[in-house]
Coordinates of C-alpha atoms in Angstrom, one line a residue:
Chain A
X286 CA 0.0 0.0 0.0
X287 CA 2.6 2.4 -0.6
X288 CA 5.2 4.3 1.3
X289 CA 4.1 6.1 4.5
X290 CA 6.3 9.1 4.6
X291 CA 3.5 10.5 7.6
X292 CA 4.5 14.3 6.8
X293 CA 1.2 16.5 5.5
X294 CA 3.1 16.8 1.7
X295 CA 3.8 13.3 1.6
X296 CA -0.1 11.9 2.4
X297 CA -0.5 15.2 -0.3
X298 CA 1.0 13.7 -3.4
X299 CA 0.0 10.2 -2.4
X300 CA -3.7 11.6 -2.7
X301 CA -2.8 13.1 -5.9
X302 CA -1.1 9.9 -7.2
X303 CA -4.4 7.8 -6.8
X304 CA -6.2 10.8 -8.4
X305 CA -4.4 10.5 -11.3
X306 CA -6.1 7.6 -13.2
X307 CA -9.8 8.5 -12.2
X308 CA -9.3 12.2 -13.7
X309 CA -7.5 11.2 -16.6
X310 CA -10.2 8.4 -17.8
X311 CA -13.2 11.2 -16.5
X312 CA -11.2 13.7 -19.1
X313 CA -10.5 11.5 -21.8
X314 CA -14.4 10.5 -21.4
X315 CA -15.1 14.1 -21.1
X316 CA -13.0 14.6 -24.7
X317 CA -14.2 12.3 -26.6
X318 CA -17.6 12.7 -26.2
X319 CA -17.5 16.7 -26.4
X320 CA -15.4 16.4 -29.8
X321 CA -17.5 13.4 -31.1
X322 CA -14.9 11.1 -31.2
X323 CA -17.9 8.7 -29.9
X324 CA -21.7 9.7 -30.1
X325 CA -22.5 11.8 -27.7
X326 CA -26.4 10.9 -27.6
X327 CA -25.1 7.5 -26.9
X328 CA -22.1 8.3 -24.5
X329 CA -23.1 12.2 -23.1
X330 CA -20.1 13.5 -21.4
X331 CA -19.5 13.3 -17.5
X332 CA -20.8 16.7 -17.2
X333 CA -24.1 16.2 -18.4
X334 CA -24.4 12.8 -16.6
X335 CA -23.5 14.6 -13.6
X336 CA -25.8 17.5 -13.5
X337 CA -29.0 15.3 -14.4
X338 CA -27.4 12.7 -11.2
X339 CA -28.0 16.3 -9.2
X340 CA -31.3 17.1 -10.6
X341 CA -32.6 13.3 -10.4
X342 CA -31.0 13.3 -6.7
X343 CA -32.9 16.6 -5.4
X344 CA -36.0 16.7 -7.3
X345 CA -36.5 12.9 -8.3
X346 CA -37.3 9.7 -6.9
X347 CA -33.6 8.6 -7.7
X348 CA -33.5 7.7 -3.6
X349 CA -36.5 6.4 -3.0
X350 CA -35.4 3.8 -5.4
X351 CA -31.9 3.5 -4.4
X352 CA -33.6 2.8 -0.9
X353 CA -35.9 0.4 -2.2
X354 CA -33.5 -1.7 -4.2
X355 CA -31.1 -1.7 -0.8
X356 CA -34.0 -2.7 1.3
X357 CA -34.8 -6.1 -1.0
X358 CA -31.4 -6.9 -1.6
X359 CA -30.5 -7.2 2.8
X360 CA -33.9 -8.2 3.7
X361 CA -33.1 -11.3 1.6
X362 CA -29.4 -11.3 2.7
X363 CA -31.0 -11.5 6.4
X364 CA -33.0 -14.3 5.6
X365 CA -30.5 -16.3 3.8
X366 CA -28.1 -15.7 6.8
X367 CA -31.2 -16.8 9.1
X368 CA -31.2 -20.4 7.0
X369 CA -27.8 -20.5 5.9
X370 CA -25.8 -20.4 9.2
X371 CA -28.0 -23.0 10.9
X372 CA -28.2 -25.6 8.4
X373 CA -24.3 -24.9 8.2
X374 CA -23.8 -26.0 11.6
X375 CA -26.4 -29.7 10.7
X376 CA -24.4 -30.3 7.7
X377 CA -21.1 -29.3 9.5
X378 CA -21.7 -32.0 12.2
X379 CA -23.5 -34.5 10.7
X380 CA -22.0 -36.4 8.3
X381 CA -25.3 -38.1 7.5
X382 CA -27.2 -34.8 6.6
X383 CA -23.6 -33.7 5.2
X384 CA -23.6 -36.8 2.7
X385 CA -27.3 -36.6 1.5
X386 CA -27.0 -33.1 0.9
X387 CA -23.7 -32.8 -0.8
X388 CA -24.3 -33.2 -4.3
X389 CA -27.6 -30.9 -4.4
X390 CA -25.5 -28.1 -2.6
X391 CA -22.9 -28.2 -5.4
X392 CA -25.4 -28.1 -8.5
X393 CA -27.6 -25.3 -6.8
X394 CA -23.7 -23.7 -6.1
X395 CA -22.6 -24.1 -9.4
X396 CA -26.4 -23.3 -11.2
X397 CA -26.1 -19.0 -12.4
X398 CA -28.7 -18.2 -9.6
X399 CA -30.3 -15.5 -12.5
X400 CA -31.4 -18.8 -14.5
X401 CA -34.2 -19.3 -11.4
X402 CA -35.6 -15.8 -11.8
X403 CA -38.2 -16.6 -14.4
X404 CA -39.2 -19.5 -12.6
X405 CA -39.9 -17.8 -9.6
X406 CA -41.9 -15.4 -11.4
X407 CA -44.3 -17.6 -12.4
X408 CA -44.7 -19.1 -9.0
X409 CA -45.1 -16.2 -6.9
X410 CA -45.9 -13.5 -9.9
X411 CA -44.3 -9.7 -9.8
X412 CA -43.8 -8.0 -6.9
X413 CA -41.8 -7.9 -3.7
X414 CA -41.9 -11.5 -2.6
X415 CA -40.1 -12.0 -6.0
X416 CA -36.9 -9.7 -5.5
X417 CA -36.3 -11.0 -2.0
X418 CA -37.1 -15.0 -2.6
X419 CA -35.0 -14.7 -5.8
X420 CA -32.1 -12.5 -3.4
X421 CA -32.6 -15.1 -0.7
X422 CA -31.7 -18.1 -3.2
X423 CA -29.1 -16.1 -4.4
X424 CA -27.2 -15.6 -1.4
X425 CA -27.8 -18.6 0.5
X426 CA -25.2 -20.7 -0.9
X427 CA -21.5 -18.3 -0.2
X428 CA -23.3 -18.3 3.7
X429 CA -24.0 -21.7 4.1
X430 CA -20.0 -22.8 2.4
X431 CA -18.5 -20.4 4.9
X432 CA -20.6 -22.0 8.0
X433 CA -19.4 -25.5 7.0
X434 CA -15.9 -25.0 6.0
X435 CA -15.5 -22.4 9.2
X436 CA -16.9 -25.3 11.7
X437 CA -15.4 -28.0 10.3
X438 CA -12.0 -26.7 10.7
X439 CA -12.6 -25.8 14.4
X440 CA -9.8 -25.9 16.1
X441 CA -9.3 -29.4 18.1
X442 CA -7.7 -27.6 20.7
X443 CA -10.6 -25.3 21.4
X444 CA -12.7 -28.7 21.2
X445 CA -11.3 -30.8 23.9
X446 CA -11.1 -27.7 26.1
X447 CA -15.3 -27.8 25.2
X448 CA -14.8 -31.4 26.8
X449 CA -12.5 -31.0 29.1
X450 CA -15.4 -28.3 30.8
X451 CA -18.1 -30.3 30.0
X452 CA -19.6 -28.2 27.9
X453 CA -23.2 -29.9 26.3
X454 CA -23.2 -30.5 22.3
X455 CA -25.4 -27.7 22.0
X456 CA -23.4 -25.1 24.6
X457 CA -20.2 -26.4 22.5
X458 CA -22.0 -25.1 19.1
X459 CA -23.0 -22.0 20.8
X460 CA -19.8 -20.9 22.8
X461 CA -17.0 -22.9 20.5
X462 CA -17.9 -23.8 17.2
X463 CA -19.9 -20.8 16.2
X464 CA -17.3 -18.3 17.6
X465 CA -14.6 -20.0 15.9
X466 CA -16.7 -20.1 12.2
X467 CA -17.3 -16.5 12.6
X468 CA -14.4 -15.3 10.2
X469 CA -15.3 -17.9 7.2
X470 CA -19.4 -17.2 8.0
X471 CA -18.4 -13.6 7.3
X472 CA -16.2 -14.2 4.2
X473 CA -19.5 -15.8 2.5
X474 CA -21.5 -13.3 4.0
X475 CA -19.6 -10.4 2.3
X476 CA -19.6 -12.7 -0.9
X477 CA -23.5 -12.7 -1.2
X478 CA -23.8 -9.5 -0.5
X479 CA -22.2 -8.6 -3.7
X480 CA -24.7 -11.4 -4.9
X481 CA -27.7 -9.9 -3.1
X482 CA -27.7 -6.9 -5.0
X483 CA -26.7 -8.4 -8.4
X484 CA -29.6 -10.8 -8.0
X485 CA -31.9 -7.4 -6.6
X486 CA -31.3 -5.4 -9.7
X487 CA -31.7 -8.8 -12.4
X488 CA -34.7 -8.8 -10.7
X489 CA -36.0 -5.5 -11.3
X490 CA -34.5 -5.2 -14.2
X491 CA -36.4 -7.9 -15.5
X492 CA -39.9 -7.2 -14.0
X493 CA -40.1 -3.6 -13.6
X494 CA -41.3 -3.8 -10.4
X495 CA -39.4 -0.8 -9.1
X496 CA -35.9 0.3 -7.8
X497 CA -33.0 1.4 -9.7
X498 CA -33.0 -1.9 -11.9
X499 CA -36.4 -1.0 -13.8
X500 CA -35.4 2.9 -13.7
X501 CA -32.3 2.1 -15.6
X502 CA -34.3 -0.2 -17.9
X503 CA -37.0 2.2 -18.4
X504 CA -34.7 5.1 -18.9
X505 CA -33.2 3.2 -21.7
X506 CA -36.4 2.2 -22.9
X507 CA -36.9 6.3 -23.4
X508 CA -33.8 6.8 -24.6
X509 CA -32.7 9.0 -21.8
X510 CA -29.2 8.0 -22.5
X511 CA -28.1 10.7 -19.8
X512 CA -30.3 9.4 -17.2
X513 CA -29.2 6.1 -17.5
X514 CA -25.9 6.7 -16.5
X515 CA -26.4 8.8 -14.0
X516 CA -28.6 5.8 -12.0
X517 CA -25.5 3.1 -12.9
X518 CA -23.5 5.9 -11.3
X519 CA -25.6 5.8 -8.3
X520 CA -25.8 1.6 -8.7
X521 CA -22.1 1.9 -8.3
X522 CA -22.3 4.3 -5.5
X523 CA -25.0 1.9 -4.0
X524 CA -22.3 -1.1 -4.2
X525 CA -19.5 0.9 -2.8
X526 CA -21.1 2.1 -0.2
X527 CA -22.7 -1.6 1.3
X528 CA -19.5 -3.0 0.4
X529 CA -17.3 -0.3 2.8
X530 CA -20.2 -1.5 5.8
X531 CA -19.9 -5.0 5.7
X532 CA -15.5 -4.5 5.4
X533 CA -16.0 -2.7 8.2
X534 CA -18.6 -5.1 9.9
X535 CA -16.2 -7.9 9.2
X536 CA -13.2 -6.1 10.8
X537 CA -15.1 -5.8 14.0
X538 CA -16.1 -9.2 14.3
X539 CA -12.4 -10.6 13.8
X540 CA -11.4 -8.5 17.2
X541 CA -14.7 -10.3 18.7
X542 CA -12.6 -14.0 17.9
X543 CA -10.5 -15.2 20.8
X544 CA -7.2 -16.2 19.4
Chain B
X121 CA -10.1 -54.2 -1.4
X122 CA -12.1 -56.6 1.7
X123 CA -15.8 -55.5 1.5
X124 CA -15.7 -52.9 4.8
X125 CA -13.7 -50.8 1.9
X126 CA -16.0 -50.9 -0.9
X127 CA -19.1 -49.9 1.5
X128 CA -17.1 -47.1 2.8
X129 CA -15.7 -46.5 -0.6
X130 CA -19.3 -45.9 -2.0
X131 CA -20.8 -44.4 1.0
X132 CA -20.9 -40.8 -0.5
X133 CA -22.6 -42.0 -3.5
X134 CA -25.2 -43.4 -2.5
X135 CA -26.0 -40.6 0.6
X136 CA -25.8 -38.4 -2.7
X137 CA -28.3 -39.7 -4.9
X138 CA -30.0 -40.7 -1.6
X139 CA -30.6 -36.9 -1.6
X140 CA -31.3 -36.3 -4.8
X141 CA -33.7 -39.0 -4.9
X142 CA -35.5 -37.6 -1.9
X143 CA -35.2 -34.1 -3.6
X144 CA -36.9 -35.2 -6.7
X145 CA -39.4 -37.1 -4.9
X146 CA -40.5 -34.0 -2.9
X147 CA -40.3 -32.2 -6.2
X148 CA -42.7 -34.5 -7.7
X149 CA -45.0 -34.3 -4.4
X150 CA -45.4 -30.5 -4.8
X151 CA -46.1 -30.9 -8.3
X152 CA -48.9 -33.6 -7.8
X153 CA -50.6 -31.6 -5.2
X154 CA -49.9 -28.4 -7.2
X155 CA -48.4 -26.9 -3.7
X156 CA -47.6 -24.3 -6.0
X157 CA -48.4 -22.6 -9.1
X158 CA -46.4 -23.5 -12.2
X159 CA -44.5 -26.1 -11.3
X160 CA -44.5 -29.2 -13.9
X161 CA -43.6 -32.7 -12.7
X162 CA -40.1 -33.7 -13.2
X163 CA -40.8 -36.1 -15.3
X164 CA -42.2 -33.9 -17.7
X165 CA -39.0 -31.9 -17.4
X166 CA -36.8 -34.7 -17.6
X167 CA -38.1 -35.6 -20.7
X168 CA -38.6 -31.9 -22.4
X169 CA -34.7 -32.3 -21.7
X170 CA -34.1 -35.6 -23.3
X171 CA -36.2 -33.9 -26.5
X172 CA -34.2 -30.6 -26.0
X173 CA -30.7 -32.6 -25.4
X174 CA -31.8 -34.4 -28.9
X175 CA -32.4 -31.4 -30.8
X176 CA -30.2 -28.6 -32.1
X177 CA -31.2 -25.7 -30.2
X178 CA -29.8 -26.6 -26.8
X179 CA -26.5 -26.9 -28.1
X180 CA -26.5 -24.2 -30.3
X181 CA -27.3 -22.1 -27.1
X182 CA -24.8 -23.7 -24.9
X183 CA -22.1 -23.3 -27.7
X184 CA -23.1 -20.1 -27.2
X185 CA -23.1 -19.3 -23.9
X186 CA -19.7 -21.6 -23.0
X187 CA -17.7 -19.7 -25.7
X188 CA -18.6 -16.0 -24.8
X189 CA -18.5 -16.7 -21.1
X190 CA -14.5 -18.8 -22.0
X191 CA -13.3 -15.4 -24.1
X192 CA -14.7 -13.2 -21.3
X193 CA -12.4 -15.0 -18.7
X194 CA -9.5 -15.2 -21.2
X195 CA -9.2 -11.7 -21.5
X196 CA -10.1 -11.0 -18.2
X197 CA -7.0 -13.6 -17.3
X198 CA -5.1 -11.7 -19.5
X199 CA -5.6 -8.5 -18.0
X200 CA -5.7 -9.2 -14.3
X201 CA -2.5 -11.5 -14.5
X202 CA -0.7 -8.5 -16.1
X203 CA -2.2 -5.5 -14.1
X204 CA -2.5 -7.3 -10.6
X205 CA 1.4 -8.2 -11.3
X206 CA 2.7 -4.9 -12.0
X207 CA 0.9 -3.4 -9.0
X208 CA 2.4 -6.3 -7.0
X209 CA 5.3 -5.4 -8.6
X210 CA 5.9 -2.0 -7.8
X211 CA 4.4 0.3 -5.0
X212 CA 4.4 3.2 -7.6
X213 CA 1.9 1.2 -10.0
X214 CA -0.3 -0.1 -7.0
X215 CA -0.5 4.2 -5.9
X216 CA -1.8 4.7 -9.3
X217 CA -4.2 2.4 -10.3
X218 CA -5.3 1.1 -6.8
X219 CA -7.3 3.4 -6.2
X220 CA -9.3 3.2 -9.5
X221 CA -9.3 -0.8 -9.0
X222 CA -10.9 -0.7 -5.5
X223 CA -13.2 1.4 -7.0
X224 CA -14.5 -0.3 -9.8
X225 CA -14.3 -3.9 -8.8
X226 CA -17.3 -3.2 -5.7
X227 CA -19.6 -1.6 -8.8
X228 CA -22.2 -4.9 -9.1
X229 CA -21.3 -5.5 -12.8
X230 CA -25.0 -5.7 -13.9
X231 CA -25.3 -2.2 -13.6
X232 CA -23.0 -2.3 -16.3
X233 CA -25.6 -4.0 -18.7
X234 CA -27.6 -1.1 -19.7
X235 CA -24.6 1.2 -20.4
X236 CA -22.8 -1.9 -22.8
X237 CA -25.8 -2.1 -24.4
X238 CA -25.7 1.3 -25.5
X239 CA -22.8 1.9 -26.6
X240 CA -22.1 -2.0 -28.1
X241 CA -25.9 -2.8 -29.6
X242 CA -27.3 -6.5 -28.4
X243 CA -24.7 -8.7 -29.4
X244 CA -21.6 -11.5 -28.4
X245 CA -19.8 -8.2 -27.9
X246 CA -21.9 -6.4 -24.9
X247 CA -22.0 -9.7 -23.3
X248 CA -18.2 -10.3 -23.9
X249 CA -17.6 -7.0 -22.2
X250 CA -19.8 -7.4 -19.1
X251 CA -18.2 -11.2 -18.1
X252 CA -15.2 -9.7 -18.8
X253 CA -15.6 -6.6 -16.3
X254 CA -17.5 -9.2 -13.5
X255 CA -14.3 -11.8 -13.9
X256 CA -11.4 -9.8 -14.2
X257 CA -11.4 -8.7 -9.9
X258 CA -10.8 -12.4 -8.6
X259 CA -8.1 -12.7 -11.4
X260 CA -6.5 -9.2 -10.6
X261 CA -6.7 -9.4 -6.8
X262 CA -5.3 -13.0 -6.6
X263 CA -2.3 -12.3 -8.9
X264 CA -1.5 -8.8 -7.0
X265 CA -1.1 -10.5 -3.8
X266 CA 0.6 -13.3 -5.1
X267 CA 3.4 -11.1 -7.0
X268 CA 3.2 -9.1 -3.8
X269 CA 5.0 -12.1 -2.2
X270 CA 7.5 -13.4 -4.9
X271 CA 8.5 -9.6 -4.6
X272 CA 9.5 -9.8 -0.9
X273 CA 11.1 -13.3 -1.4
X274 CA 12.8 -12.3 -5.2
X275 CA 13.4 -8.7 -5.1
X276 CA 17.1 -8.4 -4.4
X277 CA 17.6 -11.6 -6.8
X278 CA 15.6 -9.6 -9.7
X279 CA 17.7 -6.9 -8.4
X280 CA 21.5 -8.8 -9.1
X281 CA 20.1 -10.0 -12.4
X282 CA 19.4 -6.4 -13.5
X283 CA 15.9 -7.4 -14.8
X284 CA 13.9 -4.5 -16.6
X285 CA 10.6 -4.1 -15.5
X286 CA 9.2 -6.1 -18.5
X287 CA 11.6 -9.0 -18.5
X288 CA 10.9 -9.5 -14.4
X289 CA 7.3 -9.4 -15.2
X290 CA 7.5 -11.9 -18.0
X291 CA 10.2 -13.7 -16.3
X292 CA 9.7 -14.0 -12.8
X293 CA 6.2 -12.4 -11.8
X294 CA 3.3 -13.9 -14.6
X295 CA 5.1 -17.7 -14.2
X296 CA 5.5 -17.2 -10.3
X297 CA 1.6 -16.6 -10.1
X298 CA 0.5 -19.1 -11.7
X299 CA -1.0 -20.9 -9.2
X300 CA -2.9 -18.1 -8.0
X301 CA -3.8 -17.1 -11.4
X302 CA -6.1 -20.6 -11.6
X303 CA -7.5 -19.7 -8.3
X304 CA -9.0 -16.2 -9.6
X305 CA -10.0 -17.9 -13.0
X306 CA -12.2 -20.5 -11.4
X307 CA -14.2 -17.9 -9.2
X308 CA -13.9 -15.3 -12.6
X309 CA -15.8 -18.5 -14.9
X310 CA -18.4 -18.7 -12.1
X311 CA -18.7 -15.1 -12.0
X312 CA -18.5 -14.6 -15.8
X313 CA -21.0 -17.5 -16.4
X314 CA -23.6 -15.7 -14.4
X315 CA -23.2 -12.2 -15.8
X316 CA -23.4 -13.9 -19.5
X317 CA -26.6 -15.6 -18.1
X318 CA -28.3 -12.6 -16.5
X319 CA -27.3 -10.3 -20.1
X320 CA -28.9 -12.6 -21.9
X321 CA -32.2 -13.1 -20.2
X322 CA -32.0 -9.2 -20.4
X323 CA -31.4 -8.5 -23.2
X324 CA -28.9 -10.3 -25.9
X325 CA -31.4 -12.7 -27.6
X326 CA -28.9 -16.0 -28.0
X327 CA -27.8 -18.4 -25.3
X328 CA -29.1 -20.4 -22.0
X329 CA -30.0 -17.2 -20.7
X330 CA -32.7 -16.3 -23.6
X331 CA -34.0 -19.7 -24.0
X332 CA -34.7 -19.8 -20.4
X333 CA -36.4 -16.6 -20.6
X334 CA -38.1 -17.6 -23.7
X335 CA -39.4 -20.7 -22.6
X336 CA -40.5 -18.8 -19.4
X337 CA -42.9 -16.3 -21.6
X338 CA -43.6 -19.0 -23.9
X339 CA -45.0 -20.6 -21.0
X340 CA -43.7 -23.9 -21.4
X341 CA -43.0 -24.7 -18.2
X342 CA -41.2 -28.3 -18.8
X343 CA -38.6 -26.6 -21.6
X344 CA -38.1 -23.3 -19.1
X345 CA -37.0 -26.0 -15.8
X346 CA -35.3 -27.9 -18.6
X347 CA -33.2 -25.2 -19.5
X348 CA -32.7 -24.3 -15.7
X349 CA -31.3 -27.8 -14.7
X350 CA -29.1 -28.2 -17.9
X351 CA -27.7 -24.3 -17.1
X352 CA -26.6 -25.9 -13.6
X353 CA -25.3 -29.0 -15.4
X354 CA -23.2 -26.6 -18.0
X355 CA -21.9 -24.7 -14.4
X356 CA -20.8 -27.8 -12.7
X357 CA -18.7 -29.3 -15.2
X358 CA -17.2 -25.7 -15.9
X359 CA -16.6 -25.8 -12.2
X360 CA -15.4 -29.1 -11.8
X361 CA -13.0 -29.0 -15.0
X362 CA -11.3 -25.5 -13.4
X363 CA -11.2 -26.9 -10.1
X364 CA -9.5 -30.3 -11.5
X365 CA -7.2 -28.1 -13.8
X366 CA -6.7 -26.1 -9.8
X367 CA -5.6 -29.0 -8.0
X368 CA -2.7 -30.4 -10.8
X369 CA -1.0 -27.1 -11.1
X370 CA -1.0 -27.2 -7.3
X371 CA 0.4 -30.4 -7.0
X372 CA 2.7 -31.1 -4.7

């Protein structure tokens, strides 16, 4: 990550360093489009995306949207870690349930969660059960890896000290096992959150039913070429944003693990 | 091998299709009783997939979808192997584009779709461009790390050989990561696969994707859960091939 000089100039130029390559490719952007190196109905320059972003943020219902398509995509990220976490622990502890399961869990791993979006449609129809069901599938599977792989390679130590107190299987889970999982349960929680909202915006994008996915679709659909990149600017920001939460979530819970 | 061995040999196969079995069968269940809405017997699927897996339309689309979603990891390879090395490389190169990188790579790629599509029309290309941008972080971030630690273990060697920047990367860093390359490429395929999946459902009218989606309008359910299990099919031996591919260049 770079030198750390610590003196006010140094930190400076090191700002200006990363700033580099953002304001060169916003310029070059900026260029082309002005001069008509590409079309500018199809790429407007930054300018122009910028100021709509500005009107659509103060006047518009660019946040109400933003808001909405956040609130599916953790309300099904919440569930998922409600199902995923405890049948982690069942299939981390019993090889039974582990072996009947095992094969299912890889194809519904490996299956391009998107695929299931139509069918889900036509069993529950448009709407908001859709967007969090489809997120919920979605995002179950990095959760429920994490739980087993972070279980199963408790630490046998930390085990026979469970024994050694006589802990009960189920105060052992609680107090050992889970505590001991949390970094890997994490890991595949910050995974599906990248999922969630992939699988929130396919969603919309694909019914209409609201949020930034079927703004940006129905923005293209006018041909408000400006508008459109505006709200994948505020998609990204959206991303970003979650992302920099659950880094910082994660953080906290690794100082919660007893070494 | 004495009997004891075989059982416990075949043990996970049979828990396995155990489950699937019992998957099917509650599959079937819910379909009977019509538990819920639109859900055909999987039979029926099963055998819109033997007629679909006999015809030339499923592989048309899977040919399809397999070679856009391979040339989107390619050059995503291509790129992250060369840009996460030189970052690893040199602490002047990760100042510049890190940044940028760390930026970009938390921007969910589908947002990307309606932009691609404006500028590229519907075709191979938009969807090409999309995987590409979804696979290229695992690729990048893997080899970056990696090259970070050949350079603290073969910096002052690079250094006696009077290496140029370009003959240590193509000498020492790109074979060094090589390992960790194959890492980043099987999560970039997964990554790439679904991306390629979701665009074309969207919007590109070839591939998996569309003939899911297409079947789904259509309303023929059977073809539509056909399409569904053969997409997971096409995932798990893309999975399974990368991850075999994983473990021999990791050999011991």
């Amino acid at each position: 990550m770079g030198r750390r000089d610590g003196s006010g100039m140094g930190h400076l130029a090191n700002v200006l360093i990363r700033l580099v390559l953002p304001a060169a490719l916003i310029g070059l952007w900026q260029v082309a489009s002005t001069s008509g190196w590409v079309n500018p109905v199809f790429v407007p320059p930054p300018d122009r995306v910028a100021r709509t972003g500005y009107e659509m943020l103060t006047g518009g219902d660019l946040i109400p949207a933003a808001a909405a398509t956040t609130g599916r995509a953790l309300l099904g990220l919440a569930i998922a870690i409600v199902i995923a976490v405890p049948a982690g622990l069942v299939f981390a502890s019993s090889r039974l349930a582990d072996g009947l399961t095992y094969p299912a869990r890889e194809f519904f791993r490996a299956l391009p969660t998107v695929t299931i979006v139509p069918a889900l449609m036509v069993i529950v129809g448009p709407g908001e059960s859709l967007s969090v069901l489809a997120v919920v599938f979605g995002a179950v599977w990095p959760i429920l890896l994490g739980t087993i792989l972070g279980v199963r390679e408790t630490d046998r130590v930390l085990l026979d000290v469970a024994r050694v107190h006589r802990l009960s299987a189920r105060r052992a889970v609680v107090k050992i096992r889970l505590p001991a999982a949390l970094p890997q349960i994490m890991t595949g929680i910050r995974i599906s959150l990248a999922i969630a909202l992939v699988i929130a915006l396919v969603v919309e994008m694909m019914s209409g039913h609201g949020g930034l996915g079927s703004m940006v679709v129905e923005a293209r659909s006018r041909f408000r070429n400006t508008e459109v990149f505006a709200i994948v600017a505020v998609i990204g920001v959206v991303g970003l944003v979650l992302n920099a939460l659950m880094v910082r979530i994660e953080r906290r819970t690794r100082h919660d693990v007893p070494a | 091998m004495n009997m004891a061995g075989i059982v416990a040999g075949l043990r996970p196969y049979v828990l396995g299709l155990a489950g699937i079995a019992v998957l099917t069968a509650g599959w079937a269940v819910v379909a009977a009783a019509e538990l819920l809405d639109g859900v055909p017997p999987p039979l029926e699927v099963f055998s819109a997939l033997g007629e679909q897996l006999t015809g030339a339309e499923l592989w048309r689309a899977t040919g399809h979808t397999v070679a856009v979603t391979a040339s989107a990891t390619a050059i995503a390879t291509v790129i992250g192997v060369l840009v996460g090395a030189a970052i690893g490389m040199s602490a002047m190169m990760d100042r510049l584009l890190g940044s940028t990188i760390n930026t970009l790579r938390f921007v969910p790629p589908v947002a990307l779709i309606p932009v691609v599509l404006l500028i590229m029309g519907f075709g191979s290309g938009s969807e090409i461009v999309v995987g590409t941008f979804a696979a290229l972080w695992p690729v990048l971030l893997n080899v970056a790390a990696a090259s970070r630690e050949i350079k603290s273990r073969f910096e002052d060697m690079t250094r006696i050989q009077r290496l140029g920047p370009v003959r240590k990367l193509f000498s020492v860093y790109v074979p060094g990561t090589v390992a960790a390359t194959i890492t980043g490429v099987r999560v970039a395929a997964a990554l790439a696969l679904i991306l390629v999946v979701a665009i074309e459902m969207l919007a590109v009218p070839a591939g998996l994707g569309h003939q899911v989606r297409f079947a789904g309008n259509a309303l023929q359910l059977p073809t539509m859960y056909a399409y569904i299990v053969w997409t997971g099919c096409v995932g798990l031996l893309l999975n399974s091939v990368l991850q075999a591919t994983e473990r021999y260049l990791r050999r011991p």
